[in-house]
Amino acid sequence: MSTIINAIPTYILTAVISTVFYFALKQSQTFIHAKVIHAKTETSRAAWSCAAQLADDAVASLVGKDMAGHEKFRQATDIVQQALQKQGIKNIDLNAIKTLVQSAYELSALTPTVDPNEEEQVEDGTAKAIDPKEVA
């Protein structure tokens, strides 16, 4: 074995080892880069999940208050923004928080929803008749 190693010139051996080291380094950089991107994605997902949960909680806490709707919305937005700042989450802007609060209001079972396309029903299950005098 020693004879074979001695027969190979040193520059060839150095070139082969350098090439192997270079490709191993490039592969490890790709692997590390993929892991960093995955970690950032998971961190972002956790932050958005936390913000959505905070918005749901803020909306639920303001449902019974005697306030106008826009005041509740503003206060819920402030609650979520302050809670996120306390948690150290700074990469969610105000428009995104407003969207999360609006979504929480729309999805909440505690807030009433009105469907404008739904016809008014009377007790026997038929639709209310339209008075021709009211149409004109």
mmCIF file of N, CA, C and O in Angstrom, residues 68-114:
data_model
loop_
_atom_site.group_PDB
_atom_site.id
_atom_site.type_symbol
_atom_site.label_atom_id
_atom_site.label_comp_id
_atom_site.label_asym_id
_atom_site.label_seq_id
_atom_site.Cartn_x
_atom_site.Cartn_y
_atom_site.Cartn_z
ATOM 1 N N ALA A 68 -69.082 50.856 20.771
ATOM 2 C CA ALA A 68 -69.377 50.809 19.337
ATOM 3 C C ALA A 68 -68.443 49.803 18.675
ATOM 4 O O ALA A 68 -67.372 49.492 19.196
ATOM 5 N N GLY A 69 -68.852 49.306 17.520
ATOM 6 C CA GLY A 69 -68.073 48.292 16.821
ATOM 7 C C GLY A 69 -66.679 48.755 16.447
ATOM 8 O O GLY A 69 -65.705 48.012 16.606
ATOM 9 N N HIS A 70 -66.565 49.995 15.968
ATOM 10 C CA HIS A 70 -65.238 50.477 15.568
ATOM 11 C C HIS A 70 -64.323 50.674 16.780
ATOM 12 O O HIS A 70 -63.117 50.517 16.677
ATOM 13 N N GLU A 71 -64.905 50.986 17.944
ATOM 14 C CA GLU A 71 -64.098 51.123 19.159
ATOM 15 C C GLU A 71 -63.584 49.756 19.618
ATOM 16 O O GLU A 71 -62.436 49.631 20.055
ATOM 17 N N LYS A 72 -64.458 48.746 19.520
ATOM 18 C CA LYS A 72 -64.028 47.392 19.865
ATOM 19 C C LYS A 72 -62.909 46.934 18.933
ATOM 20 O O LYS A 72 -61.938 46.329 19.381
ATOM 21 N N PHE A 73 -63.067 47.241 17.658
ATOM 22 C CA PHE A 73 -62.053 46.850 16.676
ATOM 23 C C PHE A 73 -60.719 47.523 16.985
ATOM 24 O O PHE A 73 -59.672 46.889 16.981
ATOM 25 N N ARG A 74 -60.757 48.820 17.271
ATOM 26 C CA ARG A 74 -59.536 49.559 17.591
ATOM 27 C C ARG A 74 -58.889 49.017 18.857
ATOM 28 O O ARG A 74 -57.676 48.802 18.921
ATOM 29 N N GLN A 75 -59.714 48.759 19.870
ATOM 30 C CA GLN A 75 -59.173 48.258 21.131
ATOM 31 C C GLN A 75 -58.603 46.848 20.956
ATOM 32 O O GLN A 75 -57.546 46.542 21.506
ATOM 33 N N ALA A 76 -59.280 46.000 20.199
ATOM 34 C CA ALA A 76 -58.759 44.650 19.947
ATOM 35 C C ALA A 76 -57.434 44.719 19.199
ATOM 36 O O ALA A 76 -56.498 43.965 19.502
ATOM 37 N N THR A 77 -57.344 45.628 18.235
ATOM 38 C CA THR A 77 -56.096 45.798 17.496
ATOM 39 C C THR A 77 -54.978 46.250 18.426
ATOM 40 O O THR A 77 -53.850 45.742 18.356
ATOM 41 N N ASP A 78 -55.280 47.188 19.330
ATOM 42 C CA ASP A 78 -54.277 47.651 20.292
ATOM 43 C C ASP A 78 -53.840 46.531 21.236
ATOM 44 O O ASP A 78 -52.651 46.392 21.543
ATOM 45 N N ILE A 79 -54.802 45.733 21.688
ATOM 46 C CA ILE A 79 -54.480 44.619 22.585
ATOM 47 C C ILE A 79 -53.528 43.638 21.906
ATOM 48 O O ILE A 79 -52.523 43.225 22.491
ATOM 49 N N VAL A 80 -53.841 43.283 20.678
ATOM 50 C CA VAL A 80 -52.998 42.328 19.946
ATOM 51 C C VAL A 80 -51.614 42.914 19.700
ATOM 52 O O VAL A 80 -50.596 42.248 19.896
ATOM 53 N N GLN A 81 -51.562 44.177 19.299
ATOM 54 C CA GLN A 81 -50.275 44.813 19.018
ATOM 55 C C GLN A 81 -49.402 44.872 20.271
ATOM 56 O O GLN A 81 -48.210 44.569 20.223
ATOM 57 N N GLN A 82 -49.980 45.242 21.403
ATOM 58 C CA GLN A 82 -49.214 45.309 22.644
ATOM 59 C C GLN A 82 -48.755 43.934 23.106
ATOM 60 O O GLN A 82 -47.624 43.773 23.579
ATOM 61 N N ALA A 83 -49.624 42.935 22.962
ATOM 62 C CA ALA A 83 -49.247 41.580 23.370
ATOM 63 C C ALA A 83 -48.120 41.036 22.499
ATOM 64 O O ALA A 83 -47.209 40.364 23.005
ATOM 65 N N LEU A 84 -48.166 41.334 21.212
ATOM 66 C CA LEU A 84 -47.090 40.880 20.326
ATOM 67 C C LEU A 84 -45.769 41.564 20.673
ATOM 68 O O LEU A 84 -44.710 40.934 20.625
ATOM 69 N N GLN A 85 -45.829 42.843 21.014
ATOM 70 C CA GLN A 85 -44.603 43.542 21.401
ATOM 71 C C GLN A 85 -44.036 42.970 22.690
ATOM 72 O O GLN A 85 -42.827 42.843 22.837
ATOM 73 N N LYS A 86 -44.906 42.599 23.637
ATOM 74 C CA LYS A 86 -44.430 41.981 24.874
ATOM 75 C C LYS A 86 -43.786 40.621 24.607
ATOM 76 O O LYS A 86 -42.840 40.244 25.294
ATOM 77 N N GLN A 87 -44.304 39.902 23.609
ATOM 78 C CA GLN A 87 -43.752 38.599 23.249
ATOM 79 C C GLN A 87 -42.441 38.731 22.460
ATOM 80 O O GLN A 87 -41.743 37.760 22.253
ATOM 81 N N GLY A 88 -42.167 39.929 21.965
ATOM 82 C CA GLY A 88 -40.952 40.147 21.183
ATOM 83 C C GLY A 88 -41.135 39.890 19.701
ATOM 84 O O GLY A 88 -40.166 39.777 18.966
ATOM 85 N N ILE A 89 -42.390 39.810 19.268
ATOM 86 C CA ILE A 89 -42.680 39.576 17.848
ATOM 87 C C ILE A 89 -42.866 40.938 17.194
ATOM 88 O O ILE A 89 -43.838 41.632 17.446
ATOM 89 N N LYS A 90 -41.930 41.305 16.319
ATOM 90 C CA LYS A 90 -41.951 42.645 15.740
ATOM 91 C C LYS A 90 -42.139 42.642 14.230
ATOM 92 O O LYS A 90 -42.191 43.685 13.611
ATOM 93 N N ASN A 91 -42.225 41.470 13.616
ATOM 94 C CA ASN A 91 -42.289 41.429 12.161
ATOM 95 C C ASN A 91 -43.711 41.342 11.609
ATOM 96 O O ASN A 91 -43.891 41.045 10.443
ATOM 97 N N ILE A 92 -44.727 41.619 12.421
ATOM 98 C CA ILE A 92 -46.120 41.642 11.960
ATOM 99 C C ILE A 92 -46.585 43.093 12.029
ATOM 100 O O ILE A 92 -46.626 43.682 13.107
ATOM 101 N N ASP A 93 -46.930 43.661 10.881
ATOM 102 C CA ASP A 93 -47.278 45.079 10.844
ATOM 103 C C ASP A 93 -48.742 45.312 11.228
ATOM 104 O O ASP A 93 -49.522 44.373 11.423
ATOM 105 N N LEU A 94 -49.116 46.576 11.337
ATOM 106 C CA LEU A 94 -50.441 46.964 11.819
ATOM 107 C C LEU A 94 -51.548 46.501 10.874
ATOM 108 O O LEU A 94 -52.606 46.057 11.339
ATOM 109 N N ASN A 95 -51.332 46.581 9.577
ATOM 110 C CA ASN A 95 -52.353 46.123 8.631
ATOM 111 C C ASN A 95 -52.626 44.632 8.776
ATOM 112 O O ASN A 95 -53.773 44.189 8.665
ATOM 113 N N ALA A 96 -51.587 43.856 9.014
ATOM 114 C CA ALA A 96 -51.765 42.419 9.216
ATOM 115 C C ALA A 96 -52.531 42.154 10.512
ATOM 116 O O ALA A 96 -53.386 41.266 10.556
ATOM 117 N N ILE A 97 -52.256 42.932 11.540
ATOM 118 C CA ILE A 97 -52.977 42.775 12.810
ATOM 119 C C ILE A 97 -54.447 43.116 12.619
ATOM 120 O O ILE A 97 -55.330 42.411 13.120
ATOM 121 N N LYS A 98 -54.718 44.181 11.880
ATOM 122 C CA LYS A 98 -56.110 44.545 11.602
ATOM 123 C C LYS A 98 -56.826 43.432 10.832
ATOM 124 O O LYS A 98 -57.986 43.128 11.103
ATOM 125 N N THR A 99 -56.131 42.830 9.901
ATOM 126 C CA THR A 99 -56.716 41.724 9.140
ATOM 127 C C THR A 99 -56.997 40.528 10.048
ATOM 128 O O THR A 99 -58.047 39.888 9.935
ATOM 129 N N LEU A 100 -56.082 40.237 10.956
ATOM 130 C CA LEU A 100 -56.290 39.132 11.893
ATOM 131 C C LEU A 100 -57.478 39.401 12.818
ATOM 132 O O LEU A 100 -58.273 38.498 13.092
ATOM 133 N N VAL A 101 -57.618 40.627 13.288
ATOM 134 C CA VAL A 101 -58.742 40.977 14.168
ATOM 135 C C VAL A 101 -60.055 40.895 13.397
ATOM 136 O O VAL A 101 -61.057 40.362 13.897
ATOM 137 N N GLN A 102 -60.071 41.395 12.163
ATOM 138 C CA GLN A 102 -61.277 41.314 11.340
ATOM 139 C C GLN A 102 -61.668 39.862 11.100
ATOM 140 O O GLN A 102 -62.838 39.501 11.189
ATOM 141 N N SER A 103 -60.689 39.041 10.816
ATOM 142 C CA SER A 103 -60.944 37.622 10.606
ATOM 143 C C SER A 103 -61.476 36.971 11.881
ATOM 144 O O SER A 103 -62.382 36.133 11.830
ATOM 145 N N ALA A 104 -60.930 37.364 13.020
ATOM 146 C CA ALA A 104 -61.407 36.810 14.291
ATOM 147 C C ALA A 104 -62.853 37.207 14.546
ATOM 148 O O ALA A 104 -63.647 36.393 15.041
ATOM 149 N N TYR A 105 -63.226 38.451 14.214
ATOM 150 C CA TYR A 105 -64.619 38.876 14.361
ATOM 151 C C TYR A 105 -65.530 38.063 13.444
ATOM 152 O O TYR A 105 -66.612 37.651 13.844
ATOM 153 N N GLU A 106 -65.098 37.841 12.213
ATOM 154 C CA GLU A 106 -65.933 37.121 11.258
ATOM 155 C C GLU A 106 -66.082 35.650 11.619
ATOM 156 O O GLU A 106 -67.122 35.050 11.380
ATOM 157 N N LEU A 107 -65.050 35.055 12.200
ATOM 158 C CA LEU A 107 -65.086 33.636 12.534
ATOM 159 C C LEU A 107 -65.644 33.354 13.926
ATOM 160 O O LEU A 107 -65.939 32.205 14.238
ATOM 161 N N SER A 108 -65.779 34.390 14.736
ATOM 162 C CA SER A 108 -66.237 34.191 16.108
ATOM 163 C C SER A 108 -67.702 33.782 16.145
ATOM 164 O O SER A 108 -68.555 34.377 15.481
ATOM 165 N N ALA A 109 -67.992 32.781 16.953
ATOM 166 C CA ALA A 109 -69.380 32.351 17.137
ATOM 167 C C ALA A 109 -70.119 33.307 18.066
ATOM 168 O O ALA A 109 -71.348 33.283 18.134
ATOM 169 N N LEU A 110 -69.392 34.150 18.763
ATOM 170 C CA LEU A 110 -70.003 35.074 19.716
ATOM 171 C C LEU A 110 -70.544 36.336 19.057
ATOM 172 O O LEU A 110 -71.373 37.023 19.634
ATOM 173 N N THR A 111 -70.056 36.654 17.867
ATOM 174 C CA THR A 111 -70.533 37.858 17.181
ATOM 175 C C THR A 111 -71.632 37.466 16.200
ATOM 176 O O THR A 111 -71.514 36.471 15.488
ATOM 177 N N PRO A 112 -72.708 38.251 16.158
ATOM 178 C CA PRO A 112 -73.806 37.898 15.254
ATOM 179 C C PRO A 112 -73.425 38.178 13.805
ATOM 180 O O PRO A 112 -72.675 39.102 13.510
ATOM 181 N N THR A 113 -73.958 37.363 12.928
ATOM 182 C CA THR A 113 -73.728 37.580 11.503
ATOM 183 C C THR A 113 -75.071 37.755 10.815
ATOM 184 O O THR A 113 -76.054 37.128 11.178
ATOM 185 N N VAL A 114 -75.095 38.622 9.846
ATOM 186 C CA VAL A 114 -76.311 38.881 9.091
ATOM 187 C C VAL A 114 -76.008 38.604 7.636
ATOM 188 O O VAL A 114 -75.056 39.135 7.077
#
